[in-house]
Short mmCIF file of N, CA and C in Angstrom, two decimals:
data_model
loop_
_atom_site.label_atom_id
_atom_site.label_comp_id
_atom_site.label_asym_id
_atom_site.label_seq_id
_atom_site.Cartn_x
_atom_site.Cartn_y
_atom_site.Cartn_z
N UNK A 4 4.30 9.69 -13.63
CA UNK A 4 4.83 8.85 -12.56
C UNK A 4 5.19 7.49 -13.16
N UNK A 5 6.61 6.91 -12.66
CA UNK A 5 6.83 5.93 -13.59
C UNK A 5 6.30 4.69 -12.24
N UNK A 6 6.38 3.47 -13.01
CA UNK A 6 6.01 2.44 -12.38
C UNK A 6 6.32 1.99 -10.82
N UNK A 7 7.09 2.52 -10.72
CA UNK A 7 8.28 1.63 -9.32
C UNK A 7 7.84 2.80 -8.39
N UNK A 8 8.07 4.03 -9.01
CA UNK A 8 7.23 5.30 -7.81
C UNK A 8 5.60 5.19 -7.69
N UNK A 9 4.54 4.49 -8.48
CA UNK A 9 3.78 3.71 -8.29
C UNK A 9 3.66 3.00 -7.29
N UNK A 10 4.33 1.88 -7.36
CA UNK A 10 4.75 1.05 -6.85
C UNK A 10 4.62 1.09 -5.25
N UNK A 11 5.58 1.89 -5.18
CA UNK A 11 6.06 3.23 -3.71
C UNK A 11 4.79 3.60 -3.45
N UNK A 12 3.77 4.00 -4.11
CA UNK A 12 3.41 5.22 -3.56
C UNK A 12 2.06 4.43 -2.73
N UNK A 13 1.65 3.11 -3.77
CA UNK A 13 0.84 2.22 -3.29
C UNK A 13 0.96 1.68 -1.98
N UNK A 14 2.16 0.98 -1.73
CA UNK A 14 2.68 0.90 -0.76
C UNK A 14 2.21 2.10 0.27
N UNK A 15 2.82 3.03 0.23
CA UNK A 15 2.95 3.90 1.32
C UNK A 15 1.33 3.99 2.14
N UNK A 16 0.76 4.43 0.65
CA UNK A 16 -1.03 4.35 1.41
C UNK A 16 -1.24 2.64 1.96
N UNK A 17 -1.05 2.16 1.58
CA UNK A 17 -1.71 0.66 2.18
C UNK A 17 -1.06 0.58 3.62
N UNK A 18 0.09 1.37 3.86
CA UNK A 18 0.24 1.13 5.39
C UNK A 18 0.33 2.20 6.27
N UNK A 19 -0.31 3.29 5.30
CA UNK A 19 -0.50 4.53 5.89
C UNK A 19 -2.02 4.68 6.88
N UNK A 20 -2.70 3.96 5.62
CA UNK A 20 -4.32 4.53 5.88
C UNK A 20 -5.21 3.75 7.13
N UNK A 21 -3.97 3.19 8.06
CA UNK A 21 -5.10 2.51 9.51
C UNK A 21 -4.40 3.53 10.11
N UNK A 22 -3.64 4.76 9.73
CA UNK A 22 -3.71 6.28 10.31
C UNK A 22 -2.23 5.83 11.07
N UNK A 23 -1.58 5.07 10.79
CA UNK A 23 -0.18 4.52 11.99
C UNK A 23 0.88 3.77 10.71
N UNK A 24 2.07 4.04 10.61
CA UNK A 24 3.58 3.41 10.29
C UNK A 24 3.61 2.68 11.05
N UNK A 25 4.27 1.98 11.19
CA UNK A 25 4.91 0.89 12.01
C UNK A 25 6.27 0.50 11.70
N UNK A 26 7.41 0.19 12.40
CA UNK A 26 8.89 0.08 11.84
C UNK A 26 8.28 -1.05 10.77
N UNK A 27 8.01 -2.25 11.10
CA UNK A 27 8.00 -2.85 10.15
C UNK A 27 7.47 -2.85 8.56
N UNK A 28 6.70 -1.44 8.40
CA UNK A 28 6.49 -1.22 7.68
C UNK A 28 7.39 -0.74 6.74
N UNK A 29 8.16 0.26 7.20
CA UNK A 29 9.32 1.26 6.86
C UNK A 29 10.36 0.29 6.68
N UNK A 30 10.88 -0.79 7.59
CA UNK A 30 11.96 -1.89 6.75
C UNK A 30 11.12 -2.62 5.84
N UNK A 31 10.23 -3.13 5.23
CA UNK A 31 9.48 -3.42 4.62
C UNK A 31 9.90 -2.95 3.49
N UNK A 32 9.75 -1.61 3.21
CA UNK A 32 9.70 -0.58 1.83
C UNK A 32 10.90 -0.45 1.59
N UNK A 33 12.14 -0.72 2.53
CA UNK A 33 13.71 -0.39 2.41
C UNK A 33 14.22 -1.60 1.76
N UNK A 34 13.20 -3.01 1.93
CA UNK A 34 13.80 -4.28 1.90
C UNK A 34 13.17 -4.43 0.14
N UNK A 35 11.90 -3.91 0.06
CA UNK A 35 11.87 -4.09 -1.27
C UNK A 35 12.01 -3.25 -2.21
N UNK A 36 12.23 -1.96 -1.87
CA UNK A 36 12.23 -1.03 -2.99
C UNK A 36 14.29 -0.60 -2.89
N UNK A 37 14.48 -1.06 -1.62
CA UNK A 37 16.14 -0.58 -1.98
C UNK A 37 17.12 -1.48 -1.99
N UNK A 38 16.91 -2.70 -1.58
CA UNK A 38 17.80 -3.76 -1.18
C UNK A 38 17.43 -4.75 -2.46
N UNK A 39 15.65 -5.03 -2.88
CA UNK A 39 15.78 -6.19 -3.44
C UNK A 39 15.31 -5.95 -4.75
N UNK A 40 14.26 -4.54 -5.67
CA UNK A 40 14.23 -4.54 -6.48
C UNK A 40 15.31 -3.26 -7.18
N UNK A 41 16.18 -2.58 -6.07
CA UNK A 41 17.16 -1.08 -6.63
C UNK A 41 16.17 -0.42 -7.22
N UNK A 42 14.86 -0.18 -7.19
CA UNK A 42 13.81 1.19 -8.15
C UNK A 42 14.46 2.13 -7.15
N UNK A 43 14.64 2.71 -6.16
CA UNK A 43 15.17 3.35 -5.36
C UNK A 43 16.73 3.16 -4.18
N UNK A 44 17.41 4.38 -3.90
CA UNK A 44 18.53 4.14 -3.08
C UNK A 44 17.62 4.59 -1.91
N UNK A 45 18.19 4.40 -0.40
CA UNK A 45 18.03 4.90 0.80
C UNK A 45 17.34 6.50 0.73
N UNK A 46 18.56 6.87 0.60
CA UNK A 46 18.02 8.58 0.53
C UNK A 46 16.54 9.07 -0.48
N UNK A 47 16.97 8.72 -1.68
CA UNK A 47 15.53 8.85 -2.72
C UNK A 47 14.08 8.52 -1.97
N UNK A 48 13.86 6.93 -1.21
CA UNK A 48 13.03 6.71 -0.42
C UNK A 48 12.71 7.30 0.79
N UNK A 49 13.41 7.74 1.94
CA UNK A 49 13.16 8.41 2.72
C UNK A 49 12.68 10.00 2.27
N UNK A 50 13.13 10.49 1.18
CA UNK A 50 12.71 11.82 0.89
C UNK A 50 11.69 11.90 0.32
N UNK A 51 10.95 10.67 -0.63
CA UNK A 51 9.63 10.35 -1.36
C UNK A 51 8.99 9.98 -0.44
N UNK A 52 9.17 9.46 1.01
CA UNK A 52 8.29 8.66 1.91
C UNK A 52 7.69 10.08 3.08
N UNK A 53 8.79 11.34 2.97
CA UNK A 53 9.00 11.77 3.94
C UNK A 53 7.52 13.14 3.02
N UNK A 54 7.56 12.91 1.91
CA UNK A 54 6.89 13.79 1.01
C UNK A 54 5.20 13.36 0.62
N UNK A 55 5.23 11.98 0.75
CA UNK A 55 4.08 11.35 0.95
C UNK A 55 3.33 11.94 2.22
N UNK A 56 4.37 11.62 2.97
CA UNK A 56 3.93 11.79 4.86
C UNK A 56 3.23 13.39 4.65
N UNK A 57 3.75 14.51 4.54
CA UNK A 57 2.89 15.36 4.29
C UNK A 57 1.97 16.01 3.24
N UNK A 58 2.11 15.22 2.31
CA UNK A 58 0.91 14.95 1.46
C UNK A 58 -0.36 14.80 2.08
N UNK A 59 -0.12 13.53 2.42
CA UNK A 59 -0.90 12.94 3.03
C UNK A 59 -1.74 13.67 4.73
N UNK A 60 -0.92 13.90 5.26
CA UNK A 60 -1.25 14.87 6.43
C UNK A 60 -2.24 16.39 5.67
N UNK A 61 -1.67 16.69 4.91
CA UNK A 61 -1.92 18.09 3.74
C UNK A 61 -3.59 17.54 3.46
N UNK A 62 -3.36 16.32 2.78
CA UNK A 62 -4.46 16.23 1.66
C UNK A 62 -5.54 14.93 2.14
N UNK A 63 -5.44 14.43 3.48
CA UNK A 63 -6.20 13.85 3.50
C UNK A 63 -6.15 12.48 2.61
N UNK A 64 -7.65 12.04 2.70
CA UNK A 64 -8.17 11.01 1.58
C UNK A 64 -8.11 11.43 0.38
N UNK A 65 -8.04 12.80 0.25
CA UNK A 65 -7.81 12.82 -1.26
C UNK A 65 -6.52 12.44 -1.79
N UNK A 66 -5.58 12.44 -1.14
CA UNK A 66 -4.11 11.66 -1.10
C UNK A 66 -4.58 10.34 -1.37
N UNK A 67 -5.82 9.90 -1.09
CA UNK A 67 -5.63 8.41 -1.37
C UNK A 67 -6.37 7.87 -2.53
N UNK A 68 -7.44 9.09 -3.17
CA UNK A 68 -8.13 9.43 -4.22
C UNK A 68 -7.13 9.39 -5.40
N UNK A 69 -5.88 10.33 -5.16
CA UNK A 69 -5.46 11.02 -6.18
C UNK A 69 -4.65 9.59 -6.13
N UNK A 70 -4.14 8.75 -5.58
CA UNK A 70 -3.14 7.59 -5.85
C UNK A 70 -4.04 6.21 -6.52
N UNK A 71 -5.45 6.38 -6.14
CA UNK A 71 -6.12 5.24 -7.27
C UNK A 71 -6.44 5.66 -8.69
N UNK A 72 -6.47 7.04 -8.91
CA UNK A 72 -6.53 7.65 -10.24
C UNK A 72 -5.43 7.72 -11.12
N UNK A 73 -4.09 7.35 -10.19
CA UNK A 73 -2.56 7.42 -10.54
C UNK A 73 -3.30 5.75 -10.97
N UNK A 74 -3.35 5.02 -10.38
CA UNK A 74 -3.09 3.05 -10.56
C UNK A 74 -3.95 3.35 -12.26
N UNK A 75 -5.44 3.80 -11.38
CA UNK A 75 -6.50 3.60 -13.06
C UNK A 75 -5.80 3.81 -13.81
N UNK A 76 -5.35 5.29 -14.01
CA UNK A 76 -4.52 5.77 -15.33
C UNK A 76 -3.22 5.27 -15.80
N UNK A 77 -2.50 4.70 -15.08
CA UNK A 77 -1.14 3.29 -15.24
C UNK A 77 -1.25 2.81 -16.01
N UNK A 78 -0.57 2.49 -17.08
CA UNK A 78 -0.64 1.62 -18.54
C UNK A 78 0.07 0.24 -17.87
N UNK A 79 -0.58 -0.50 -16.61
CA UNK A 79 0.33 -1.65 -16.47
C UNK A 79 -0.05 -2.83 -17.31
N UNK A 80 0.75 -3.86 -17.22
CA UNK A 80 0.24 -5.05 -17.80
C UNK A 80 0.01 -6.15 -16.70
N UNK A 81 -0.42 -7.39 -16.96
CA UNK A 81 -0.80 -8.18 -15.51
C UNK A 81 0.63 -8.20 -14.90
N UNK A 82 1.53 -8.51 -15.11
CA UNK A 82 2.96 -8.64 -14.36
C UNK A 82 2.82 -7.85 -13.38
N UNK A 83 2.30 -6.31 -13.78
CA UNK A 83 2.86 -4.99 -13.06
C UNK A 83 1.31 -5.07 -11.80
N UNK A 84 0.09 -5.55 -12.82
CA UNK A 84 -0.82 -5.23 -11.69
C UNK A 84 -0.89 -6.36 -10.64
N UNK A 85 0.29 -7.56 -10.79
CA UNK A 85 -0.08 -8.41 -10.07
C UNK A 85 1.17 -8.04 -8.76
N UNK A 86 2.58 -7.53 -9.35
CA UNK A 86 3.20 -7.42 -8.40
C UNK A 86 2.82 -6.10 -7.75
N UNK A 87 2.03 -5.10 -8.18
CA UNK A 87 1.38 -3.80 -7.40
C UNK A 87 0.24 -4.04 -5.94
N UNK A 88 -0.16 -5.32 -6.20
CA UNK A 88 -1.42 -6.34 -5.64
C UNK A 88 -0.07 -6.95 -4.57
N UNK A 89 0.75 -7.53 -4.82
CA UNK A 89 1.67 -8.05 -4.19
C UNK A 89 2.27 -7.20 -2.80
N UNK A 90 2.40 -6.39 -3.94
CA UNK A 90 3.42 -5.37 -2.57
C UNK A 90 2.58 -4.62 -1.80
N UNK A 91 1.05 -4.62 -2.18
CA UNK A 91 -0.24 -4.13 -1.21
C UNK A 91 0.00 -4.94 -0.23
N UNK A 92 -0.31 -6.36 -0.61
CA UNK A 92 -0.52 -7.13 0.39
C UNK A 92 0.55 -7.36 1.55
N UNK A 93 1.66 -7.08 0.92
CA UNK A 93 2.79 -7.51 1.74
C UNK A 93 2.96 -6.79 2.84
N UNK A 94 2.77 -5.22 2.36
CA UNK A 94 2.77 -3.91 3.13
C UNK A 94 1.66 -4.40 4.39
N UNK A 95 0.36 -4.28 3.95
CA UNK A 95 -0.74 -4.78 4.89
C UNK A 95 -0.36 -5.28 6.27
N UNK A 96 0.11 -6.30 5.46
CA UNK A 96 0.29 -7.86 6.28
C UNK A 96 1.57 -7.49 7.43
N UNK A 97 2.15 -7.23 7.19
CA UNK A 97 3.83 -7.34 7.70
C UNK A 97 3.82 -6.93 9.02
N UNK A 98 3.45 -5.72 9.36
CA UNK A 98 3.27 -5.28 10.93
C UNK A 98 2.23 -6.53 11.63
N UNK A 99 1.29 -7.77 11.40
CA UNK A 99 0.60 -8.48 11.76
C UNK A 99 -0.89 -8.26 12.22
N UNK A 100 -1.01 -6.51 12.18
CA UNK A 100 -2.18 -5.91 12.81
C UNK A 100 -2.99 -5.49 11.72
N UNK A 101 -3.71 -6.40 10.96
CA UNK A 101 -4.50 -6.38 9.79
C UNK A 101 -5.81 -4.92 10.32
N UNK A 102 -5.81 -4.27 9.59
CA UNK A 102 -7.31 -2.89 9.77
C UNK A 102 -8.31 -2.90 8.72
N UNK A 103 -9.18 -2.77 8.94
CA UNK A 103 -9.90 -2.91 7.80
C UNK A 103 -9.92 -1.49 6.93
N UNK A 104 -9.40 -0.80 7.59
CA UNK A 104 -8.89 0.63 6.50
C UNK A 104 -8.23 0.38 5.46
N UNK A 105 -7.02 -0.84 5.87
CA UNK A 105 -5.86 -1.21 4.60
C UNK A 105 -6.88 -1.79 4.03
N UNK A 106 -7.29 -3.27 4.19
CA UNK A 106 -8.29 -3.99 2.87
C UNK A 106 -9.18 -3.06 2.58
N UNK A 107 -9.88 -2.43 2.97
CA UNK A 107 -10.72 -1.44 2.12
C UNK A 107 -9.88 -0.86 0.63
N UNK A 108 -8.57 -0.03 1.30
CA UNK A 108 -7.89 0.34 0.71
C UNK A 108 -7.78 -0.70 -0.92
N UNK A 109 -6.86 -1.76 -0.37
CA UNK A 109 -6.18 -2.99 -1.37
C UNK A 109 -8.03 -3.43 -1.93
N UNK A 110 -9.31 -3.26 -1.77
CA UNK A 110 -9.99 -3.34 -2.14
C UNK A 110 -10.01 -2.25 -3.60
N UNK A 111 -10.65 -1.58 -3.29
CA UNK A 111 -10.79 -0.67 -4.39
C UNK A 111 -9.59 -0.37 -5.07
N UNK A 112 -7.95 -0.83 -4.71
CA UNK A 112 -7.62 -1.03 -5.94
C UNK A 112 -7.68 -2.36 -6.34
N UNK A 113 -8.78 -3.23 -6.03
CA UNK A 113 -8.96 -4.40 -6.64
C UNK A 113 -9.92 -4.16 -8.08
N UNK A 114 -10.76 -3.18 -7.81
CA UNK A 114 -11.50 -2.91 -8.18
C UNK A 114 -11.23 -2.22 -10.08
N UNK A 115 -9.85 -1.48 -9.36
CA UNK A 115 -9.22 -1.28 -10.98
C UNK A 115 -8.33 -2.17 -11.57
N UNK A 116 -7.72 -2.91 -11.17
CA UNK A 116 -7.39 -4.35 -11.87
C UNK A 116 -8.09 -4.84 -12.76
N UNK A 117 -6.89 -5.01 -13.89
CA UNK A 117 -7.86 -6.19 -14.85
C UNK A 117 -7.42 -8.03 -14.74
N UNK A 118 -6.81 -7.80 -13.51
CA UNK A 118 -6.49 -9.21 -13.78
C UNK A 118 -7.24 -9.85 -13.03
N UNK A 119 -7.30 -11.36 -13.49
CA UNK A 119 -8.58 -12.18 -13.01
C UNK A 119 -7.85 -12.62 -11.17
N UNK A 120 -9.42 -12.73 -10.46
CA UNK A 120 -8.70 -13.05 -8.82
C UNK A 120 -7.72 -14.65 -8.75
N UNK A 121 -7.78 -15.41 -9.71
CA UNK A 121 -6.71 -16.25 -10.27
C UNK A 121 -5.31 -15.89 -9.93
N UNK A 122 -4.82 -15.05 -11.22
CA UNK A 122 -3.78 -14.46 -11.18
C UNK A 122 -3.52 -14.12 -9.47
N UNK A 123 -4.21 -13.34 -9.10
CA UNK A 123 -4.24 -12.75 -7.61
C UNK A 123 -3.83 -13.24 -6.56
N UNK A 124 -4.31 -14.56 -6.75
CA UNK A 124 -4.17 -15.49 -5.30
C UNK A 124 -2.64 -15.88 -5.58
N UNK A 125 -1.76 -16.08 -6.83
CA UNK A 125 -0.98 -16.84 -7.33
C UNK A 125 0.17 -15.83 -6.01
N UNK A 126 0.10 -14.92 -6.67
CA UNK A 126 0.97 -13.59 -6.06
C UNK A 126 0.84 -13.37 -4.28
N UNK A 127 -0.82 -13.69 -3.63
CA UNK A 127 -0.90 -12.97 -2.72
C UNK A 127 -1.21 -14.81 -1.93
N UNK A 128 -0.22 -14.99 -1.37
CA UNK A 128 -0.25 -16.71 -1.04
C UNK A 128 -0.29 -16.33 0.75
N UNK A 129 -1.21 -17.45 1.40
CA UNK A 129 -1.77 -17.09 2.60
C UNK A 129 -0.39 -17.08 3.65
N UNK A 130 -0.37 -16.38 4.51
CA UNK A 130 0.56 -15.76 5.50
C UNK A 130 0.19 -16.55 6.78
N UNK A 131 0.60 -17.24 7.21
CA UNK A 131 0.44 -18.36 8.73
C UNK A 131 0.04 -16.93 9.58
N UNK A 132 1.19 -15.98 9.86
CA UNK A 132 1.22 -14.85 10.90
C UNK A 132 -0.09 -14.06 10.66
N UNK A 133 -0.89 -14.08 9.77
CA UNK A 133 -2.00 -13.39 9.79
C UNK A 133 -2.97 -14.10 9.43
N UNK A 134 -2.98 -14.86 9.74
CA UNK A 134 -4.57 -16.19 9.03
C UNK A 134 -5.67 -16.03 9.72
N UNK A 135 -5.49 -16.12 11.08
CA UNK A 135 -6.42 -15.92 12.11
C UNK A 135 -6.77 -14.25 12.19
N UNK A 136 -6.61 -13.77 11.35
CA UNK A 136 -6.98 -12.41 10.60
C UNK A 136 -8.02 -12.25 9.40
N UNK A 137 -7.10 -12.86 8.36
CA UNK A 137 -7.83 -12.30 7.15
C UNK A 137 -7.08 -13.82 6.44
N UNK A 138 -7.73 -14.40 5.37
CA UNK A 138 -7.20 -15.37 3.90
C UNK A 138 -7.06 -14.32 2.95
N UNK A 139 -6.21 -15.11 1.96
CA UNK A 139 -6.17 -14.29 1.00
C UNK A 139 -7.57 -14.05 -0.45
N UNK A 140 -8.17 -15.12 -0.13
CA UNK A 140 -9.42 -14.55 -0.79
C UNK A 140 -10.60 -13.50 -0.03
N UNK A 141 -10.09 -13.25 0.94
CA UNK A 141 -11.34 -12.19 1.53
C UNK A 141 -10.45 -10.68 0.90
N UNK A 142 -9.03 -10.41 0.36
CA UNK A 142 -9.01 -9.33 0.10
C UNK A 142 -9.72 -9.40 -0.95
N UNK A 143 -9.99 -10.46 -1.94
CA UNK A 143 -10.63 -10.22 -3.22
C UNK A 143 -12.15 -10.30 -3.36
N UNK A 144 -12.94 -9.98 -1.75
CA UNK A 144 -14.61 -10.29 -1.44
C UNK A 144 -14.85 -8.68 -2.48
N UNK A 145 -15.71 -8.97 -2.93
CA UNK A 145 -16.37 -7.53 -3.71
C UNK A 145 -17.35 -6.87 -2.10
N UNK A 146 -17.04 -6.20 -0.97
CA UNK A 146 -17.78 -5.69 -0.80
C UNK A 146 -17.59 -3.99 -0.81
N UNK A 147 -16.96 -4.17 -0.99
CA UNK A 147 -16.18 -2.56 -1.77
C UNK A 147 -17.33 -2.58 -3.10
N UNK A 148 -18.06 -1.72 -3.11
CA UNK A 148 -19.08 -1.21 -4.33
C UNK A 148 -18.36 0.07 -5.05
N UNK A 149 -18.59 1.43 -4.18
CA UNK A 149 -17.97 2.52 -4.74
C UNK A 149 -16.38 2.69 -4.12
N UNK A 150 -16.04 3.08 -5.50
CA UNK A 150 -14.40 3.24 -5.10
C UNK A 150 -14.36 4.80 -4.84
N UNK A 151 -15.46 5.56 -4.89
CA UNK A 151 -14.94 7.38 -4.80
C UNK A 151 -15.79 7.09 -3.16
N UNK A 152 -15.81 5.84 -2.57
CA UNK A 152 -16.49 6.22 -1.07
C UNK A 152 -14.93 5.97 0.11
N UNK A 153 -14.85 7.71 0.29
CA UNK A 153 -13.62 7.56 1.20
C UNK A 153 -14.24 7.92 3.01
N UNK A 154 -14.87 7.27 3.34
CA UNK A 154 -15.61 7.91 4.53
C UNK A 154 -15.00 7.03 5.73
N UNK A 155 -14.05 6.23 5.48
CA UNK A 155 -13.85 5.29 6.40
C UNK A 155 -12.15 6.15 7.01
N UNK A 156 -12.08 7.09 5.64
CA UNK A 156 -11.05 8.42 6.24
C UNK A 156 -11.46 9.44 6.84
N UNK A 157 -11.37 9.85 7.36
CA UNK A 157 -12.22 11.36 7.83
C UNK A 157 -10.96 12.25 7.99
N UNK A 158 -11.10 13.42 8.29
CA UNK A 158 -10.10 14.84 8.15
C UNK A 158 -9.17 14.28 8.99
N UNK A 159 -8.94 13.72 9.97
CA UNK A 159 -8.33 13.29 11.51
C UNK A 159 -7.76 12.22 11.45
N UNK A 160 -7.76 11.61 10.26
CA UNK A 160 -7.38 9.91 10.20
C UNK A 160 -5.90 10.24 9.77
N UNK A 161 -5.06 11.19 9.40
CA UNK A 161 -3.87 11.21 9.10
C UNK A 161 -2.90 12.46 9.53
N UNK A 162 -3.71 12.81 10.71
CA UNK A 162 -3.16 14.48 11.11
C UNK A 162 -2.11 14.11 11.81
N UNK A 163 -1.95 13.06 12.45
CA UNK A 163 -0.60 13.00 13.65
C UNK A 163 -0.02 12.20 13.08
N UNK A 164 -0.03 11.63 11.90
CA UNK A 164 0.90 10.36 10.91
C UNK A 164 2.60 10.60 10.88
N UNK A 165 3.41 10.01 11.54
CA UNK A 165 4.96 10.13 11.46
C UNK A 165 5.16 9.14 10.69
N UNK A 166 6.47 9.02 9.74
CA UNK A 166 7.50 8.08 9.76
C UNK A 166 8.56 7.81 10.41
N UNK A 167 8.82 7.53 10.97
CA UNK A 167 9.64 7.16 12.15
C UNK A 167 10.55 6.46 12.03
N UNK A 168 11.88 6.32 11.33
CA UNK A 168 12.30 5.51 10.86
C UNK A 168 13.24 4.80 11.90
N UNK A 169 13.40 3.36 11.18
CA UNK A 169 14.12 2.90 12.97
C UNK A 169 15.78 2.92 12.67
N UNK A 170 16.12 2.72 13.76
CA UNK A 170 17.79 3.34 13.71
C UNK A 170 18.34 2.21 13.91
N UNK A 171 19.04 1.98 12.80
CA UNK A 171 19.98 0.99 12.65
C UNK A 171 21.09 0.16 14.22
N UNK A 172 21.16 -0.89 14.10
CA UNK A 172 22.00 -2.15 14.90
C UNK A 172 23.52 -0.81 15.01
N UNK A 173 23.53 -0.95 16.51
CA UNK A 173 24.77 -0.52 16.75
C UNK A 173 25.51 -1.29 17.47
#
């Protein structure tokens, strides 16, 4: 898996796993993976997003197992683990309805990061629309201990999961 489908795929779980999409999520992933960095066109993303979606429905938390073993095993460098941290957060954040499923999530991949929570904050800069939520140093609280503890998923947390994509200004 190369970096940018990484990238993607991180994304997808961080706004998958409070069990709900949200449009703003889905323009979100169109705005940065097709409009502002080109790793993907329209079609490529909807068919990787649409493949996640039943993955994920398929496989549960282990869908979300098998995508932190994808990050561990990633030969990134801080650039890559800081903008991977980035586009967690962004994903999170964007619909405004912070869960503690996502930070759990953006937790334990805090957990495989080697970059210092320094670097972290530089990238993940506090959001007015979600403050009265979460700061950006509580994604980096260590209370995430084990990263193989997926219990905050259960079999049911992703069975009715759509993408829904929203239909363009007419």
């Amino acid at each position: 898996m190369n970096t940018n489908e990484l990238f993607l795929k991180t994304a997808f779980c961080c706004m998958a796993c409070d069990g709900e999409i949200d449009h703003s999520e889905v323009n979100l992933l169109n705005k940065i993976f097709v409009e502002e960095k080109h790793y993907f066109n329209a079609d490529e993303l909807q068919k990787t997003t649409d493949k996640y979606i039943e993955q994920l429905k398929k496989d549960g938390s282990f869908f979300l197992q098998k995508t932190l073993n994808e990050i561990k095993g990633a030969q990134l460098n801080n650039h890559d683990q800081c903008e991977l941290a980035s586009i967690a957060v962004k994903t999170i954040e964007i619909d405004r309805n912070i869960h503690y499923n996502e930070v759990a999530f953006f937790k334990k991949i805090r957990l495989i990061l080697s970059v210092s929570d320094e670097q972290l904050l530089k990238v993940i800069p506090p959001n007015p629309e979600v403050a009265d939520q979460i700061s950006p140093e509580e994604y980096l609280l260590p209370d995430i201990i084990d990263e193989n503890d997926f219990s905050l998923w259960n079999a049911d947390s992703f069975a009715s999961i759509n993408l829904n994509t929203p239909q363009a200004p007419q």
